[in-house]
mmCIF file of C-alpha atoms in Angstrom:
data_model
loop_
_atom_site.group_PDB
_atom_site.id
_atom_site.type_symbol
_atom_site.label_atom_id
_atom_site.label_comp_id
_atom_site.label_asym_id
_atom_site.label_seq_id
_atom_site.Cartn_x
_atom_site.Cartn_y
_atom_site.Cartn_z
ATOM 1 C CA UNK A 1 6.288 -8.292 -3.389
ATOM 2 C CA UNK A 2 5.614 -7.807 0.319
ATOM 3 C CA UNK A 3 1.856 -7.706 -0.342
ATOM 4 C CA UNK A 4 2.119 -11.456 -0.972
ATOM 5 C CA UNK A 5 3.844 -12.290 2.339
ATOM 6 C CA UNK A 6 2.634 -9.575 4.763
ATOM 7 C CA UNK A 7 -0.921 -10.492 5.702
ATOM 8 C CA UNK A 8 -1.523 -7.858 8.368
ATOM 9 C CA UNK A 9 0.435 -4.610 8.113
ATOM 10 C CA UNK A 10 -0.279 -3.461 11.678
ATOM 11 C CA UNK A 11 0.844 -6.832 13.026
ATOM 12 C CA UNK A 12 3.948 -6.780 10.783
ATOM 13 C CA UNK A 13 5.130 -3.533 12.382
ATOM 14 C CA UNK A 14 4.048 -4.142 15.972
ATOM 15 C CA UNK A 15 5.621 -7.613 16.049
ATOM 16 C CA UNK A 16 8.949 -6.168 14.829
ATOM 17 C CA UNK A 17 8.861 -3.442 17.490
ATOM 18 C CA UNK A 18 8.219 -6.058 20.163
ATOM 19 C CA UNK A 19 11.074 -8.241 18.849
ATOM 20 C CA UNK A 20 13.640 -5.422 19.022
ATOM 21 C CA UNK A 21 12.526 -4.397 22.524
ATOM 22 C CA UNK A 22 13.842 -7.774 23.746
ATOM 23 C CA UNK A 23 17.195 -7.573 21.907
ATOM 24 C CA UNK A 24 20.267 -6.658 24.030
ATOM 25 C CA UNK A 25 21.540 -3.107 23.395
ATOM 26 C CA UNK A 26 24.976 -4.363 22.286
ATOM 27 C CA UNK A 27 26.845 -4.642 18.976
ATOM 28 C CA UNK A 28 26.199 -8.399 19.060
ATOM 29 C CA UNK A 29 22.502 -7.723 19.627
ATOM 30 C CA UNK A 30 22.383 -5.283 16.697
ATOM 31 C CA UNK A 31 23.996 -7.901 14.448
ATOM 32 C CA UNK A 32 21.939 -10.904 15.541
ATOM 33 C CA UNK A 33 24.865 -12.675 17.187
ATOM 34 C CA UNK A 34 27.297 -11.806 14.384
ATOM 35 C CA UNK A 35 29.120 -9.026 16.233
ATOM 36 C CA UNK A 36 32.436 -10.397 14.963
ATOM 37 C CA UNK A 37 31.651 -9.230 11.403
ATOM 38 C CA UNK A 38 31.272 -5.582 12.458
ATOM 39 C CA UNK A 39 34.799 -4.496 11.469
ATOM 40 C CA UNK A 40 34.611 -6.232 8.064
ATOM 41 C CA UNK A 41 31.285 -4.502 7.470
ATOM 42 C CA UNK A 42 32.488 -1.032 8.523
ATOM 43 C CA UNK A 43 35.739 -1.234 6.531
ATOM 44 C CA UNK A 44 33.876 -2.189 3.335
ATOM 45 C CA UNK A 45 31.284 0.542 3.897
ATOM 46 C CA UNK A 46 34.016 3.152 4.403
ATOM 47 C CA UNK A 47 35.703 2.203 1.107
ATOM 48 C CA UNK A 48 32.352 2.290 -0.684
ATOM 49 C CA UNK A 49 31.435 5.683 0.748
ATOM 50 C CA UNK A 50 34.793 7.342 0.244
ATOM 51 C CA UNK A 51 34.575 7.059 -3.519
ATOM 52 C CA UNK A 52 31.783 9.681 -3.340
ATOM 53 C CA UNK A 53 33.599 11.914 -0.825
ATOM 54 C CA UNK A 54 36.758 12.333 -2.920
ATOM 55 C CA UNK A 55 37.590 15.646 -4.583
ATOM 56 C CA UNK A 56 35.747 16.532 -7.769
ATOM 57 C CA UNK A 57 32.939 18.740 -9.113
ATOM 58 C CA UNK A 58 30.174 16.340 -7.997
ATOM 59 C CA UNK A 59 31.758 15.410 -4.685
ATOM 60 C CA UNK A 60 29.353 14.483 -1.891
ATOM 61 C CA UNK A 61 29.695 16.819 1.096
ATOM 62 C CA UNK A 62 30.698 15.839 4.633
ATOM 63 C CA UNK A 63 28.578 18.235 6.692
ATOM 64 C CA UNK A 64 25.743 16.021 7.899
ATOM 65 C CA UNK A 65 24.672 12.371 7.707
ATOM 66 C CA UNK A 66 21.574 10.462 8.797
ATOM 67 C CA UNK A 67 21.804 6.920 10.214
ATOM 68 C CA UNK A 68 18.496 5.060 9.631
ATOM 69 C CA UNK A 69 17.716 2.047 11.809
ATOM 70 C CA UNK A 70 20.670 3.257 13.846
ATOM 71 C CA UNK A 71 20.246 1.016 16.891
ATOM 72 C CA UNK A 72 22.875 1.865 19.521
ATOM 73 C CA UNK A 73 24.938 3.755 16.939
ATOM 74 C CA UNK A 74 27.395 1.130 15.679
ATOM 75 C CA UNK A 75 27.508 2.744 12.210
ATOM 76 C CA UNK A 76 27.292 6.288 13.563
ATOM 77 C CA UNK A 77 30.302 5.670 15.830
ATOM 78 C CA UNK A 78 32.612 3.840 13.459
ATOM 79 C CA UNK A 79 31.603 5.008 9.968
ATOM 80 C CA UNK A 80 29.710 8.304 10.013
ATOM 81 C CA UNK A 81 31.149 10.378 12.890
ATOM 82 C CA UNK A 82 34.745 9.943 11.616
ATOM 83 C CA UNK A 83 33.673 11.295 8.192
ATOM 84 C CA UNK A 84 30.922 13.861 8.879
ATOM 85 C CA UNK A 85 30.719 16.983 11.044
ATOM 86 C CA UNK A 86 27.339 16.021 12.505
ATOM 87 C CA UNK A 87 25.082 12.952 12.441
ATOM 88 C CA UNK A 88 21.392 12.382 13.178
ATOM 89 C CA UNK A 89 20.126 8.964 14.263
ATOM 90 C CA UNK A 90 16.675 7.428 13.840
ATOM 91 C CA UNK A 91 15.492 4.143 15.349
ATOM 92 C CA UNK A 92 12.178 2.705 16.506
ATOM 93 C CA UNK A 93 13.582 1.366 19.806
ATOM 94 C CA UNK A 94 13.987 4.000 22.525
ATOM 95 C CA UNK A 95 16.275 1.816 24.668
ATOM 96 C CA UNK A 96 18.809 1.603 21.829
ATOM 97 C CA UNK A 97 18.926 5.387 21.432
ATOM 98 C CA UNK A 98 19.323 5.774 25.199
ATOM 99 C CA UNK A 99 22.235 3.305 25.154
ATOM 100 C CA UNK A 100 23.761 5.176 22.181
ATOM 101 C CA UNK A 101 24.413 8.221 24.353
ATOM 102 C CA UNK A 102 26.957 6.286 26.431
ATOM 103 C CA UNK A 103 28.150 3.924 23.645
ATOM 104 C CA UNK A 104 29.174 6.821 21.369
ATOM 105 C CA UNK A 105 31.399 8.412 24.017
ATOM 106 C CA UNK A 106 32.825 11.928 23.608
ATOM 107 C CA UNK A 107 32.283 11.997 19.837
ATOM 108 C CA UNK A 108 28.568 11.526 20.484
ATOM 109 C CA UNK A 109 28.386 15.256 21.179
ATOM 110 C CA UNK A 110 28.292 15.675 17.402
ATOM 111 C CA UNK A 111 25.033 13.692 17.169
ATOM 112 C CA UNK A 112 22.471 16.470 16.842
ATOM 113 C CA UNK A 113 19.224 14.516 16.967
ATOM 114 C CA UNK A 114 18.045 11.143 18.235
ATOM 115 C CA UNK A 115 14.716 10.472 16.502
ATOM 116 C CA UNK A 116 12.669 7.627 18.002
ATOM 117 C CA UNK A 117 10.429 6.653 15.099
ATOM 118 C CA UNK A 118 9.710 3.872 12.602
ATOM 119 C CA UNK A 119 10.972 4.735 9.118
ATOM 120 C CA UNK A 120 7.461 4.314 7.714
ATOM 121 C CA UNK A 121 6.534 7.428 9.744
ATOM 122 C CA UNK A 122 9.800 9.358 9.467
ATOM 123 C CA UNK A 123 10.499 12.306 7.169
ATOM 124 C CA UNK A 124 14.073 13.571 6.848
ATOM 125 C CA UNK A 125 14.307 17.349 6.991
ATOM 126 C CA UNK A 126 14.387 18.625 3.375
ATOM 127 C CA UNK A 127 17.747 19.610 1.841
ATOM 128 C CA UNK A 128 19.653 18.628 4.998
ATOM 129 C CA UNK A 129 21.812 15.540 4.502
ATOM 130 C CA UNK A 130 24.884 14.745 2.432
ATOM 131 C CA UNK A 131 24.454 11.030 3.104
ATOM 132 C CA UNK A 132 21.419 9.078 4.281
ATOM 133 C CA UNK A 133 22.637 5.636 5.366
ATOM 134 C CA UNK A 134 20.012 2.849 5.596
ATOM 135 C CA UNK A 135 21.459 -0.479 6.757
ATOM 136 C CA UNK A 136 19.783 -3.764 7.726
ATOM 137 C CA UNK A 137 16.384 -2.154 8.169
ATOM 138 C CA UNK A 138 14.567 -2.049 4.793
ATOM 139 C CA UNK A 139 13.165 -5.521 5.560
ATOM 140 C CA UNK A 140 11.039 -3.909 8.254
ATOM 141 C CA UNK A 141 9.145 -1.809 5.675
ATOM 142 C CA UNK A 142 6.478 -2.904 3.205
ATOM 143 C CA UNK A 143 7.232 -2.182 -0.471
ATOM 144 C CA UNK A 144 4.933 0.866 -0.509
ATOM 145 C CA UNK A 145 6.349 2.270 2.709
ATOM 146 C CA UNK A 146 9.925 1.679 1.528
ATOM 147 C CA UNK A 147 9.265 3.430 -1.782
ATOM 148 C CA UNK A 148 7.568 6.360 -0.007
ATOM 149 C CA UNK A 149 10.393 6.608 2.531
ATOM 150 C CA UNK A 150 13.007 6.689 -0.246
ATOM 151 C CA UNK A 151 11.057 9.502 -1.931
ATOM 152 C CA UNK A 152 11.219 11.473 1.325
ATOM 153 C CA UNK A 153 14.942 10.698 1.561
ATOM 154 C CA UNK A 154 15.381 12.132 -1.924
ATOM 155 C CA UNK A 155 14.004 15.486 -0.769
ATOM 156 C CA UNK A 156 16.205 15.254 2.350
ATOM 157 C CA UNK A 157 19.431 15.324 0.301
ATOM 158 C CA UNK A 158 21.721 18.324 -0.067
ATOM 159 C CA UNK A 159 23.280 19.012 -3.515
ATOM 160 C CA UNK A 160 25.341 15.953 -4.602
ATOM 161 C CA UNK A 161 24.003 14.022 -1.611
ATOM 162 C CA UNK A 162 23.431 10.263 -1.781
ATOM 163 C CA UNK A 163 21.147 7.667 -0.244
ATOM 164 C CA UNK A 164 22.874 4.381 0.627
ATOM 165 C CA UNK A 165 21.092 1.083 1.287
ATOM 166 C CA UNK A 166 23.094 -1.853 2.646
ATOM 167 C CA UNK A 167 21.090 -4.995 3.280
ATOM 168 C CA UNK A 168 20.527 -8.707 2.867
ATOM 169 C CA UNK A 169 19.359 -9.909 -0.547
ATOM 170 C CA UNK A 170 17.335 -13.065 -1.153
ATOM 171 C CA UNK A 171 18.208 -15.392 -4.023
ATOM 172 C CA UNK A 172 14.725 -15.084 -5.482
ATOM 173 C CA UNK A 173 11.506 -13.281 -4.633
ATOM 174 C CA UNK A 174 10.549 -12.071 -1.151
ATOM 175 C CA UNK A 175 11.120 -14.217 1.947
ATOM 176 C CA UNK A 176 9.308 -13.599 5.235
ATOM 177 C CA UNK A 177 11.106 -13.989 8.577
ATOM 178 C CA UNK A 178 8.478 -14.588 11.253
ATOM 179 C CA UNK A 179 11.002 -14.341 14.105
ATOM 180 C CA UNK A 180 11.792 -10.617 13.748
ATOM 181 C CA UNK A 181 8.859 -9.831 11.427
ATOM 182 C CA UNK A 182 10.899 -8.728 8.440
ATOM 183 C CA UNK A 183 11.211 -9.549 4.745
ATOM 184 C CA UNK A 184 14.238 -10.214 2.574
ATOM 185 C CA UNK A 185 13.903 -9.176 -1.076
ATOM 186 C CA UNK A 186 15.909 -10.204 -4.091
ATOM 187 C CA UNK A 187 18.020 -7.726 -6.070
ATOM 188 C CA UNK A 188 15.446 -7.169 -8.806
ATOM 189 C CA UNK A 189 12.702 -6.296 -6.327
ATOM 190 C CA UNK A 190 14.962 -3.815 -4.509
ATOM 191 C CA UNK A 191 16.077 -2.193 -7.773
ATOM 192 C CA UNK A 192 12.426 -1.806 -8.854
ATOM 193 C CA UNK A 193 11.527 -0.095 -5.561
ATOM 194 C CA UNK A 194 14.515 2.262 -5.943
ATOM 195 C CA UNK A 195 13.369 3.196 -9.454
ATOM 196 C CA UNK A 196 9.781 3.602 -8.264
ATOM 197 C CA UNK A 197 11.023 6.130 -5.715
ATOM 198 C CA UNK A 198 12.515 8.185 -8.549
ATOM 199 C CA UNK A 199 16.104 7.476 -7.525
ATOM 200 C CA UNK A 200 18.945 6.674 -9.905
ATOM 201 C CA UNK A 201 21.468 3.957 -9.016
ATOM 202 C CA UNK A 202 25.053 5.245 -8.955
ATOM 203 C CA UNK A 203 26.829 2.143 -7.641
ATOM 204 C CA UNK A 204 26.075 -1.381 -6.460
ATOM 205 C CA UNK A 205 28.457 -3.723 -4.680
ATOM 206 C CA UNK A 206 28.334 -7.136 -3.048
ATOM 207 C CA UNK A 207 29.894 -7.402 0.406
ATOM 208 C CA UNK A 208 32.842 -9.796 0.550
ATOM 209 C CA UNK A 209 34.236 -11.893 3.413
ATOM 210 C CA UNK A 210 30.985 -12.433 5.279
ATOM 211 C CA UNK A 211 30.103 -15.905 6.676
ATOM 212 C CA UNK A 212 28.788 -18.318 4.027
ATOM 213 C CA UNK A 213 25.640 -19.163 5.969
ATOM 214 C CA UNK A 214 24.132 -15.671 5.911
ATOM 215 C CA UNK A 215 22.327 -13.928 3.058
ATOM 216 C CA UNK A 216 24.387 -12.129 0.437
ATOM 217 C CA UNK A 217 24.675 -8.469 1.404
ATOM 218 C CA UNK A 218 24.645 -5.667 -1.174
ATOM 219 C CA UNK A 219 25.296 -1.926 -0.945
ATOM 220 C CA UNK A 220 23.542 0.563 -3.258
ATOM 221 C CA UNK A 221 24.271 4.276 -3.704
ATOM 222 C CA UNK A 222 21.626 6.442 -5.351
ATOM 223 C CA UNK A 223 20.337 9.952 -5.772
#
């Protein structure tokens, strides 16, 4: 649990904000020097997501998506804009959202809102999103804030909408990273937080073909 590794909540958040302010507004910066894995990541995410967008009575819509911890818009540009009519982006670092406006190019006109806000303070507009995509950012929230945010995401979903988390998973327990002021949780801890938020897991998948030296990465779909 994060309560065991986060000693000072205010410091936990402010230190993370400061860290990201010094990170280059590039794909490589967003991925901590692992920019070369971006295409592998996006291709896997697209396959994962498309299983919910296929035809059928409970098909997830393609009207509007929300990119959480969006950075400069790597996921918005390559995954969400090709699949959804409009996208909203939320990130705590203003410089990244400013950079996104040029990085996204012409298609960026379909980004309706750029929200500059930490997820612990962000509330998705109720009944608005078909997909809420949360990637490589849950480690910047305490357990309580993550659970509360997921509850707010639940109310932000349109009928048949889904919340997707894609993130690093620890082998066991919760590991603190003092460099970027984040935590890495194991699968059981993440599943418990999802349940606590009143969400039901629809699918879970481990990312393949990532470098051996990084954490295992898992994707969860829920509603």
